PDB file of C-alpha atoms in Angstrom:
ATOM      1  CA  MET A  84      25.982  27.075 150.349  1.00  0.00           C
ATOM      2  CA  SER A  85      25.337  30.438 151.926  1.00  0.00           C
ATOM      3  CA  LYS A  86      27.853  33.192 151.275  1.00  0.00           C
ATOM      4  CA  GLY A  87      28.899  35.864 153.753  1.00  0.00           C
ATOM      5  CA  LYS A  88      28.065  39.521 153.233  1.00  0.00           C
ATOM      6  CA  LEU A  89      31.585  40.498 152.242  1.00  0.00           C
ATOM      7  CA  GLN A  90      31.706  37.863 149.518  1.00  0.00           C
ATOM      8  CA  LYS A  91      28.280  38.909 148.258  1.00  0.00           C
ATOM      9  CA  PHE A  92      29.367  42.532 148.060  1.00  0.00           C
ATOM     10  CA  ALA A  93      32.489  41.443 146.177  1.00  0.00           C
ATOM     11  CA  ASP A  94      30.335  39.462 143.740  1.00  0.00           C
ATOM     12  CA  MET A  95      28.020  42.427 143.198  1.00  0.00           C
ATOM     13  CA  GLU A  96      30.948  44.606 142.143  1.00  0.00           C
ATOM     14  CA  THR A  97      31.542  42.237 139.223  1.00  0.00           C
ATOM     15  CA  TYR A  98      27.905  41.754 138.140  1.00  0.00           C
ATOM     16  CA  ASN A  99      27.012  43.558 134.928  1.00  0.00           C
ATOM     17  CA  ASN A 100      23.309  43.548 135.882  1.00  0.00           C
ATOM     18  CA  VAL A 101      23.878  45.529 139.106  1.00  0.00           C
ATOM     19  CA  PHE A 102      24.332  49.297 139.453  1.00  0.00           C
ATOM     20  CA  GLN A 103      25.358  50.626 142.876  1.00  0.00           C
ATOM     21  CA  PHE A 104      24.706  54.315 143.510  1.00  0.00           C
ATOM     22  CA  PRO A 105      23.744  54.977 147.158  1.00  0.00           C
ATOM     23  CA  TYR A 106      23.826  58.527 148.565  1.00  0.00           C
ATOM     24  CA  SER A 107      27.586  58.331 149.167  1.00  0.00           C
ATOM     25  CA  VAL A 108      28.243  57.580 145.478  1.00  0.00           C
ATOM     26  CA  ILE A 109      25.614  59.608 143.621  1.00  0.00           C
ATOM     27  CA  GLU A 110      26.711  62.827 145.360  1.00  0.00           C
ATOM     28  CA  GLN A 111      30.136  62.420 143.755  1.00  0.00           C
ATOM     29  CA  THR A 112      29.275  60.690 140.459  1.00  0.00           C
ATOM     30  CA  SER A 113      26.368  61.440 138.129  1.00  0.00           C
ATOM     31  CA  PHE A 114      24.233  58.603 136.771  1.00  0.00           C
ATOM     32  CA  GLU A 115      24.710  58.985 133.033  1.00  0.00           C
ATOM     33  CA  MET A 116      22.219  56.262 132.092  1.00  0.00           C
ATOM     34  CA  LYS A 117      19.227  58.294 133.318  1.00  0.00           C
ATOM     35  CA  GLY A 118      16.686  58.295 130.506  1.00  0.00           C
ATOM     36  CA  LYS A 119      18.771  55.769 128.552  1.00  0.00           C
ATOM     37  CA  TRP A 120      18.103  52.432 130.263  1.00  0.00           C
ATOM     38  CA  CYS A 121      16.595  50.831 127.149  1.00  0.00           C
ATOM     39  CA  THR A 122      19.250  52.008 124.713  1.00  0.00           C
ATOM     40  CA  GLU A 123      22.311  51.738 126.968  1.00  0.00           C
ATOM     41  CA  TYR A 124      21.584  48.614 129.014  1.00  0.00           C
ATOM     42  CA  PHE A 125      18.622  46.570 127.756  1.00  0.00           C
ATOM     43  CA  LYS A 126      19.325  47.302 124.087  1.00  0.00           C
ATOM     44  CA  ASN A 127      15.618  47.325 123.187  1.00  0.00           C
ATOM     45  CA  ASN A 128      12.568  49.600 123.325  1.00  0.00           C
ATOM     46  CA  HIS A 129      10.482  47.478 125.692  1.00  0.00           C
ATOM     47  CA  PRO A 130       8.544  49.016 128.634  1.00  0.00           C
ATOM     48  CA  ILE A 131      10.325  49.368 131.979  1.00  0.00           C
ATOM     49  CA  VAL A 132       8.780  48.210 135.270  1.00  0.00           C
ATOM     50  CA  LEU A 133      10.381  48.908 138.665  1.00  0.00           C
ATOM     51  CA  GLU A 134      10.123  47.000 141.935  1.00  0.00           C
ATOM     52  CA  LEU A 135      10.912  49.359 144.814  1.00  0.00           C
ATOM     53  CA  GLY A 136      12.253  47.698 147.943  1.00  0.00           C
ATOM     54  CA  CYS A 137      12.894  44.471 146.064  1.00  0.00           C
ATOM     55  CA  GLY A 138      14.638  42.657 148.939  1.00  0.00           C
ATOM     56  CA  LYS A 139      16.020  39.385 147.617  1.00  0.00           C
ATOM     57  CA  GLY A 140      14.713  40.192 144.149  1.00  0.00           C
ATOM     58  CA  GLU A 141      12.429  37.163 143.795  1.00  0.00           C
ATOM     59  CA  TYR A 142       9.511  39.198 142.468  1.00  0.00           C
ATOM     60  CA  THR A 143      11.673  41.063 139.961  1.00  0.00           C
ATOM     61  CA  VAL A 144      13.162  37.827 138.620  1.00  0.00           C
ATOM     62  CA  GLU A 145       9.863  35.925 138.433  1.00  0.00           C
ATOM     63  CA  LEU A 146       8.122  38.796 136.654  1.00  0.00           C
ATOM     64  CA  ALA A 147      10.996  38.953 134.170  1.00  0.00           C
ATOM     65  CA  LYS A 148      10.630  35.232 133.470  1.00  0.00           C
ATOM     66  CA  LEU A 149       6.884  35.621 132.881  1.00  0.00           C
ATOM     67  CA  TYR A 150       7.303  38.657 130.609  1.00  0.00           C
ATOM     68  CA  PRO A 151      10.487  38.533 128.494  1.00  0.00           C
ATOM     69  CA  GLU A 152       9.130  41.441 126.413  1.00  0.00           C
ATOM     70  CA  ILE A 153       9.248  43.781 129.449  1.00  0.00           C
ATOM     71  CA  ASN A 154      12.344  45.150 131.218  1.00  0.00           C
ATOM     72  CA  PHE A 155      12.366  44.837 135.021  1.00  0.00           C
ATOM     73  CA  ILE A 156      14.569  46.688 137.504  1.00  0.00           C
ATOM     74  CA  GLY A 157      14.687  45.771 141.193  1.00  0.00           C
ATOM     75  CA  ILE A 158      15.696  48.565 143.567  1.00  0.00           C
ATOM     76  CA  ASP A 159      16.839  48.317 147.177  1.00  0.00           C
ATOM     77  CA  ILE A 160      19.611  49.600 149.438  1.00  0.00           C
ATOM     78  CA  LYS A 161      20.387  46.163 150.928  1.00  0.00           C
ATOM     79  CA  GLY A 162      23.010  44.714 148.607  1.00  0.00           C
ATOM     80  CA  SER A 163      23.467  41.426 150.461  1.00  0.00           C
ATOM     81  CA  ARG A 164      19.781  40.607 149.918  1.00  0.00           C
ATOM     82  CA  MET A 165      19.734  41.788 146.310  1.00  0.00           C
ATOM     83  CA  TRP A 166      22.631  39.410 145.569  1.00  0.00           C
ATOM     84  CA  THR A 167      20.173  36.487 145.504  1.00  0.00           C
ATOM     85  CA  GLY A 168      18.063  37.826 142.644  1.00  0.00           C
ATOM     86  CA  ALA A 169      21.007  39.291 140.745  1.00  0.00           C
ATOM     87  CA  THR A 170      22.841  35.960 140.918  1.00  0.00           C
ATOM     88  CA  GLN A 171      19.786  34.016 139.762  1.00  0.00           C
ATOM     89  CA  ALA A 172      19.261  36.389 136.834  1.00  0.00           C
ATOM     90  CA  ILE A 173      22.858  35.880 135.698  1.00  0.00           C
ATOM     91  CA  ARG A 174      22.709  32.097 136.079  1.00  0.00           C
ATOM     92  CA  GLU A 175      19.453  31.918 134.119  1.00  0.00           C
ATOM     93  CA  GLU A 176      20.730  34.405 131.529  1.00  0.00           C
ATOM     94  CA  LEU A 177      17.795  36.766 131.942  1.00  0.00           C
ATOM     95  CA  LYS A 178      18.579  39.758 129.747  1.00  0.00           C
ATOM     96  CA  ASN A 179      15.520  41.774 130.798  1.00  0.00           C
ATOM     97  CA  VAL A 180      16.546  42.148 134.449  1.00  0.00           C
ATOM     98  CA  ALA A 181      18.699  44.722 136.232  1.00  0.00           C
ATOM     99  CA  PHE A 182      19.196  45.740 139.843  1.00  0.00           C
ATOM    100  CA  LEU A 183      19.907  49.177 141.264  1.00  0.00           C
ATOM    101  CA  ARG A 184      21.285  49.505 144.787  1.00  0.00           C
ATOM    102  CA  THR A 185      20.398  52.951 146.027  1.00  0.00           C
ATOM    103  CA  ASN A 186      18.248  54.908 148.481  1.00  0.00           C
ATOM    104  CA  ILE A 187      14.677  55.080 147.198  1.00  0.00           C
ATOM    105  CA  GLU A 188      14.436  58.669 148.473  1.00  0.00           C
ATOM    106  CA  ILE A 189      16.552  59.699 145.463  1.00  0.00           C
ATOM    107  CA  ILE A 190      14.911  57.374 142.923  1.00  0.00           C
ATOM    108  CA  ASP A 191      14.092  60.235 140.536  1.00  0.00           C
ATOM    109  CA  ARG A 192      17.808  60.785 139.911  1.00  0.00           C
ATOM    110  CA  PHE A 193      18.022  57.520 137.964  1.00  0.00           C
ATOM    111  CA  PHE A 194      15.114  57.676 135.517  1.00  0.00           C
ATOM    112  CA  GLY A 195      14.074  60.224 132.913  1.00  0.00           C
ATOM    113  CA  ASN A 196      10.660  61.662 132.068  1.00  0.00           C
ATOM    114  CA  ASN A 197       8.138  58.966 131.064  1.00  0.00           C
ATOM    115  CA  GLU A 198      10.838  56.277 131.204  1.00  0.00           C
ATOM    116  CA  VAL A 199       8.906  53.899 133.489  1.00  0.00           C
ATOM    117  CA  GLU A 200       5.517  52.262 132.818  1.00  0.00           C
ATOM    118  CA  GLU A 201       4.681  50.650 136.183  1.00  0.00           C
ATOM    119  CA  LEU A 202       5.849  50.383 139.801  1.00  0.00           C
ATOM    120  CA  TRP A 203       5.591  47.428 142.169  1.00  0.00           C
ATOM    121  CA  LEU A 204       5.730  48.042 145.924  1.00  0.00           C
ATOM    122  CA  THR A 205       6.077  44.620 147.524  1.00  0.00           C
ATOM    123  CA  PHE A 206       5.926  44.426 151.308  1.00  0.00           C
ATOM    124  CA  SER A 207       7.269  47.920 151.898  1.00  0.00           C
ATOM    125  CA  ASP A 208       7.987  49.107 155.436  1.00  0.00           C
ATOM    126  CA  PRO A 209       4.679  50.757 156.529  1.00  0.00           C
ATOM    127  CA  GLN A 210       6.574  53.549 158.309  1.00  0.00           C
ATOM    128  CA  MET A 211       3.705  54.025 160.762  1.00  0.00           C
ATOM    129  CA  LYS A 212       5.397  56.968 162.532  1.00  0.00           C
ATOM    130  CA  HIS A 213       6.829  58.693 159.451  1.00  0.00           C
ATOM    131  CA  PRO A 214       4.272  59.583 156.743  1.00  0.00           C
ATOM    132  CA  ARG A 215       6.842  61.063 154.335  1.00  0.00           C
ATOM    133  CA  LYS A 216       8.839  57.804 154.364  1.00  0.00           C
ATOM    134  CA  ARG A 217       5.899  55.662 153.225  1.00  0.00           C
ATOM    135  CA  LEU A 218       6.427  54.598 149.633  1.00  0.00           C
ATOM    136  CA  THR A 219       2.767  55.377 148.909  1.00  0.00           C
ATOM    137  CA  SER A 220       2.860  58.855 150.455  1.00  0.00           C
ATOM    138  CA  THR A 221       2.152  61.913 148.326  1.00  0.00           C
ATOM    139  CA  TYR A 222       5.810  62.865 148.879  1.00  0.00           C
ATOM    140  CA  PHE A 223       6.837  59.779 146.912  1.00  0.00           C
ATOM    141  CA  MET A 224       3.931  60.066 144.454  1.00  0.00           C
ATOM    142  CA  ASN A 225       5.314  63.440 143.388  1.00  0.00           C
ATOM    143  CA  ARG A 226       8.726  61.842 142.950  1.00  0.00           C
ATOM    144  CA  TYR A 227       7.251  59.011 140.857  1.00  0.00           C
ATOM    145  CA  ARG A 228       5.531  61.549 138.598  1.00  0.00           C
ATOM    146  CA  LYS A 229       8.976  62.705 137.438  1.00  0.00           C
ATOM    147  CA  PHE A 230       9.661  59.423 135.626  1.00  0.00           C
ATOM    148  CA  LEU A 231       6.405  57.420 135.483  1.00  0.00           C
ATOM    149  CA  VAL A 232       4.289  57.759 132.330  1.00  0.00           C
ATOM    150  CA  ASP A 233       1.088  59.761 132.697  1.00  0.00           C
ATOM    151  CA  GLY A 234      -1.457  57.400 134.255  1.00  0.00           C
ATOM    152  CA  GLY A 235       1.210  54.786 134.991  1.00  0.00           C
ATOM    153  CA  VAL A 236       0.126  51.909 137.222  1.00  0.00           C
ATOM    154  CA  ILE A 237       1.289  51.457 140.824  1.00  0.00           C
ATOM    155  CA  HIS A 238       0.862  48.042 142.464  1.00  0.00           C
ATOM    156  CA  LEU A 239       0.901  47.617 146.242  1.00  0.00           C
ATOM    157  CA  LYS A 240       1.186  44.148 147.757  1.00  0.00           C
ATOM    158  CA  THR A 241       1.438  44.140 151.547  1.00  0.00           C
ATOM    159  CA  ASP A 242       0.813  42.316 154.796  1.00  0.00           C
ATOM    160  CA  SER A 243       0.327  45.639 156.610  1.00  0.00           C
ATOM    161  CA  ASN A 244      -3.245  46.678 157.285  1.00  0.00           C
ATOM    162  CA  PHE A 245      -1.936  50.114 158.248  1.00  0.00           C
ATOM    163  CA  LEU A 246      -0.143  50.717 154.942  1.00  0.00           C
ATOM    164  CA  PHE A 247      -3.011  49.270 152.916  1.00  0.00           C
ATOM    165  CA  THR A 248      -5.598  51.446 154.683  1.00  0.00           C
ATOM    166  CA  TYR A 249      -3.398  54.541 154.439  1.00  0.00           C
ATOM    167  CA  THR A 250      -2.843  53.978 150.708  1.00  0.00           C
ATOM    168  CA  ASP A 251      -6.542  53.385 150.109  1.00  0.00           C
ATOM    169  CA  CYS A 252      -7.305  56.696 151.854  1.00  0.00           C
ATOM    170  CA  MET A 253      -4.577  58.506 149.913  1.00  0.00           C
ATOM    171  CA  VAL A 254      -5.916  57.174 146.589  1.00  0.00           C
ATOM    172  CA  SER A 255      -9.511  58.087 147.452  1.00  0.00           C
ATOM    173  CA  HIS A 256      -8.631  61.518 148.878  1.00  0.00           C
ATOM    174  CA  ASN A 257      -6.723  62.482 145.712  1.00  0.00           C
ATOM    175  CA  HIS A 258      -9.256  60.905 143.319  1.00  0.00           C
ATOM    176  CA  LEU A 259      -6.651  58.621 141.751  1.00  0.00           C
ATOM    177  CA  PRO A 260      -8.169  55.953 139.451  1.00  0.00           C
ATOM    178  CA  LEU A 261      -8.406  52.730 141.488  1.00  0.00           C
ATOM    179  CA  LEU A 262      -8.195  49.653 139.272  1.00  0.00           C
ATOM    180  CA  PHE A 263      -8.499  46.844 141.823  1.00  0.00           C
ATOM    181  CA  LYS A 264      -8.171  46.147 145.529  1.00  0.00           C
ATOM    182  CA  THR A 265      -8.619  43.244 147.909  1.00  0.00           C
ATOM    183  CA  GLU A 266      -7.918  42.785 151.605  1.00  0.00           C
ATOM    184  CA  ASP A 267      -7.360  39.042 151.206  1.00  0.00           C
ATOM    185  CA  LEU A 268      -5.605  38.299 147.934  1.00  0.00           C
ATOM    186  CA  TYR A 269      -5.513  34.525 148.110  1.00  0.00           C
ATOM    187  CA  HIS A 270      -9.177  34.223 149.038  1.00  0.00           C
ATOM    188  CA  THR A 271     -10.450  36.584 146.337  1.00  0.00           C
ATOM    189  CA  GLU A 272     -11.738  35.468 142.972  1.00  0.00           C
ATOM    190  CA  ILE A 273      -9.661  37.027 140.190  1.00  0.00           C
ATOM    191  CA  GLY A 274     -11.158  36.423 136.770  1.00  0.00           C
ATOM    192  CA  ASP A 275      -8.175  37.737 134.805  1.00  0.00           C
ATOM    193  CA  THR A 276      -5.837  34.759 134.309  1.00  0.00           C
ATOM    194  CA  ASP A 277      -2.865  37.007 133.554  1.00  0.00           C
ATOM    195  CA  THR A 278      -3.342  39.019 136.765  1.00  0.00           C
ATOM    196  CA  HIS A 279      -3.882  35.834 138.775  1.00  0.00           C
ATOM    197  CA  GLN A 280      -0.577  34.442 137.499  1.00  0.00           C
ATOM    198  CA  ILE A 281       1.319  37.600 138.437  1.00  0.00           C
ATOM    199  CA  LEU A 282      -0.185  37.855 141.897  1.00  0.00           C
ATOM    200  CA  SER A 283       0.532  34.208 142.649  1.00  0.00           C
ATOM    201  CA  ILE A 284       4.280  34.954 142.799  1.00  0.00           C
ATOM    202  CA  LYS A 285       5.252  34.758 146.459  1.00  0.00           C
ATOM    203  CA  THR A 286       8.312  36.363 148.004  1.00  0.00           C
ATOM    204  CA  TYR A 287      10.258  34.912 150.922  1.00  0.00           C
ATOM    205  CA  TYR A 288       8.681  37.345 153.378  1.00  0.00           C
ATOM    206  CA  GLU A 289       5.210  36.901 151.941  1.00  0.00           C
ATOM    207  CA  SER A 290       5.375  33.172 152.667  1.00  0.00           C
ATOM    208  CA  GLN A 291       6.293  33.982 156.263  1.00  0.00           C
ATOM    209  CA  TRP A 292       3.264  36.243 156.707  1.00  0.00           C
ATOM    210  CA  MET A 293       0.960  33.635 155.203  1.00  0.00           C
ATOM    211  CA  GLU A 294       2.309  30.943 157.540  1.00  0.00           C
ATOM    212  CA  ARG A 295       1.520  33.299 160.398  1.00  0.00           C
ATOM    213  CA  GLY A 296      -2.085  33.593 159.163  1.00  0.00           C
ATOM    214  CA  ILE A 297      -1.855  37.231 158.074  1.00  0.00           C
ATOM    215  CA  PRO A 298      -3.870  37.926 154.885  1.00  0.00           C
ATOM    216  CA  ILE A 299      -2.066  39.482 151.949  1.00  0.00           C
ATOM    217  CA  LYS A 300      -3.580  42.718 150.660  1.00  0.00           C
ATOM    218  CA  TYR A 301      -3.260  44.099 147.135  1.00  0.00           C
ATOM    219  CA  MET A 302      -4.334  47.139 145.184  1.00  0.00           C
ATOM    220  CA  LYS A 303      -3.412  48.832 141.946  1.00  0.00           C
ATOM    221  CA  PHE A 304      -4.144  52.372 140.849  1.00  0.00           C
ATOM    222  CA  ARG A 305      -3.094  54.922 138.247  1.00  0.00           C
ATOM    223  CA  LEU A 306      -1.027  58.035 138.897  1.00  0.00           C
ATOM    224  CA  PRO A 307      -1.943  60.884 136.507  1.00  0.00           C
ATOM    225  CA  HIS A 308       0.516  63.743 136.088  1.00  0.00           C
ATOM    226  CA  THR A 309      -2.128  66.411 136.687  1.00  0.00           C
ATOM    227  CA  GLY A 310      -3.693  67.501 139.973  1.00  0.00           C
ATOM    228  CA  GLU A 311      -2.120  68.640 143.222  1.00  0.00           C
ATOM    229  CA  LEU A 312      -1.722  65.835 145.749  1.00  0.00           C
ATOM    230  CA  SER A 313      -2.415  66.195 149.468  1.00  0.00           C
ATOM    231  CA  GLU A 314      -2.219  63.881 152.461  1.00  0.00           C
ATOM    232  CA  PRO A 315      -5.456  62.403 153.868  1.00  0.00           C
ATOM    233  CA  ASP A 316      -6.339  63.630 157.356  1.00  0.00           C
ATOM    234  CA  VAL A 317      -7.277  60.271 158.914  1.00  0.00           C
ATOM    235  CA  GLU A 318      -6.394  58.260 162.007  1.00  0.00           C
ATOM    236  CA  ILE A 319      -5.492  54.650 161.188  1.00  0.00           C
ATOM    237  CA  PRO A 320      -5.100  51.753 163.650  1.00  0.00           C
ATOM    238  CA  LEU A 321      -1.473  50.679 163.919  1.00  0.00           C
ATOM    239  CA  ASP A 322      -0.339  47.175 163.055  1.00  0.00           C
ATOM    240  CA  GLU A 323       0.195  44.895 166.034  1.00  0.00           C
ATOM    241  CA  TYR A 324       3.727  44.031 164.886  1.00  0.00           C
ATOM    242  CA  ARG A 325       6.769  45.654 163.272  1.00  0.00           C
ATOM    243  CA  SER A 326       8.128  42.683 161.356  1.00  0.00           C
ATOM    244  CA  TYR A 327       8.070  38.900 161.424  1.00  0.00           C
ATOM    245  CA  HIS A 328       7.625  37.692 165.043  1.00  0.00           C
ATOM    246  CA  ARG A 329       8.357  41.214 166.381  1.00  0.00           C
ATOM    247  CA  ASN A 330       5.630  43.112 168.219  1.00  0.00           C
ATOM    248  CA  LYS A 331       5.386  46.886 167.978  1.00  0.00           C
ATOM    249  CA  ARG A 332       7.335  48.883 170.561  1.00  0.00           C
ATOM    250  CA  SER A 333       5.025  51.876 170.839  1.00  0.00           C
ATOM    251  CA  GLY A 334       1.949  51.985 173.032  1.00  0.00           C
ATOM    252  CA  LEU A 335       0.170  54.130 170.450  1.00  0.00           C
ATOM    253  CA  VAL A 336      -3.045  52.779 168.955  1.00  0.00           C
ATOM    254  CA  ASN A 337      -3.564  55.059 165.916  1.00  0.00           C
ATOM    255  CA  ALA A 338      -1.496  57.252 163.618  1.00  0.00           C
ATOM    256  CA  LYS A 339      -1.998  59.536 160.637  1.00  0.00           C
TER     257      LYS A 339
END
């Protein structure tokens, strides 16, 4: 039975796998677990992987079930969505899962130097009008460098041709090591069984895009600590929609 938002928020306050520090909280209270996630919460020395913009948390939970020797943290500002994954993790007694409700713009306040091994960006808002808000922009890459290990891996899984193309240009322009990319994930031969298993996890929104006939795009690349990053100077065709069954409002055709 579906719960209302107020009940979900009440539940989240009692969950020991959820940490809630949006702008309004972090400005008043410091996050003392920064740099101490493994010792203070997970109680192990396993690698940490983040999912930024985790939505309902399906990807975070499924990855945690596949890899019990890795710690996964799902991050989003929408608590009522996150409730689904947090609740499932508690019911299934998954000890390698946590959720952080906060604004991703301040993500570097929650993790210490070299504390995170990998990032997953699953169906992020392409932010076609706002380059600095794109989670694959150089603005965010510089933020990720503050806590991601040197050469840490960033995964992008998206329905958006705009965001995929932009990210591809950003990676190429800054000479970041590209490990793999495909513009049609589920019609591409992937020889690595382990990678194939990971990429076969489908989120709620991903299933919607696939039903609509929109191919799912994926790439992964490394982010070294060295080298100054700059934005690519390219015009990219805009997506024909903003979200599921919603056409774009703007009459613009391209954007940087």
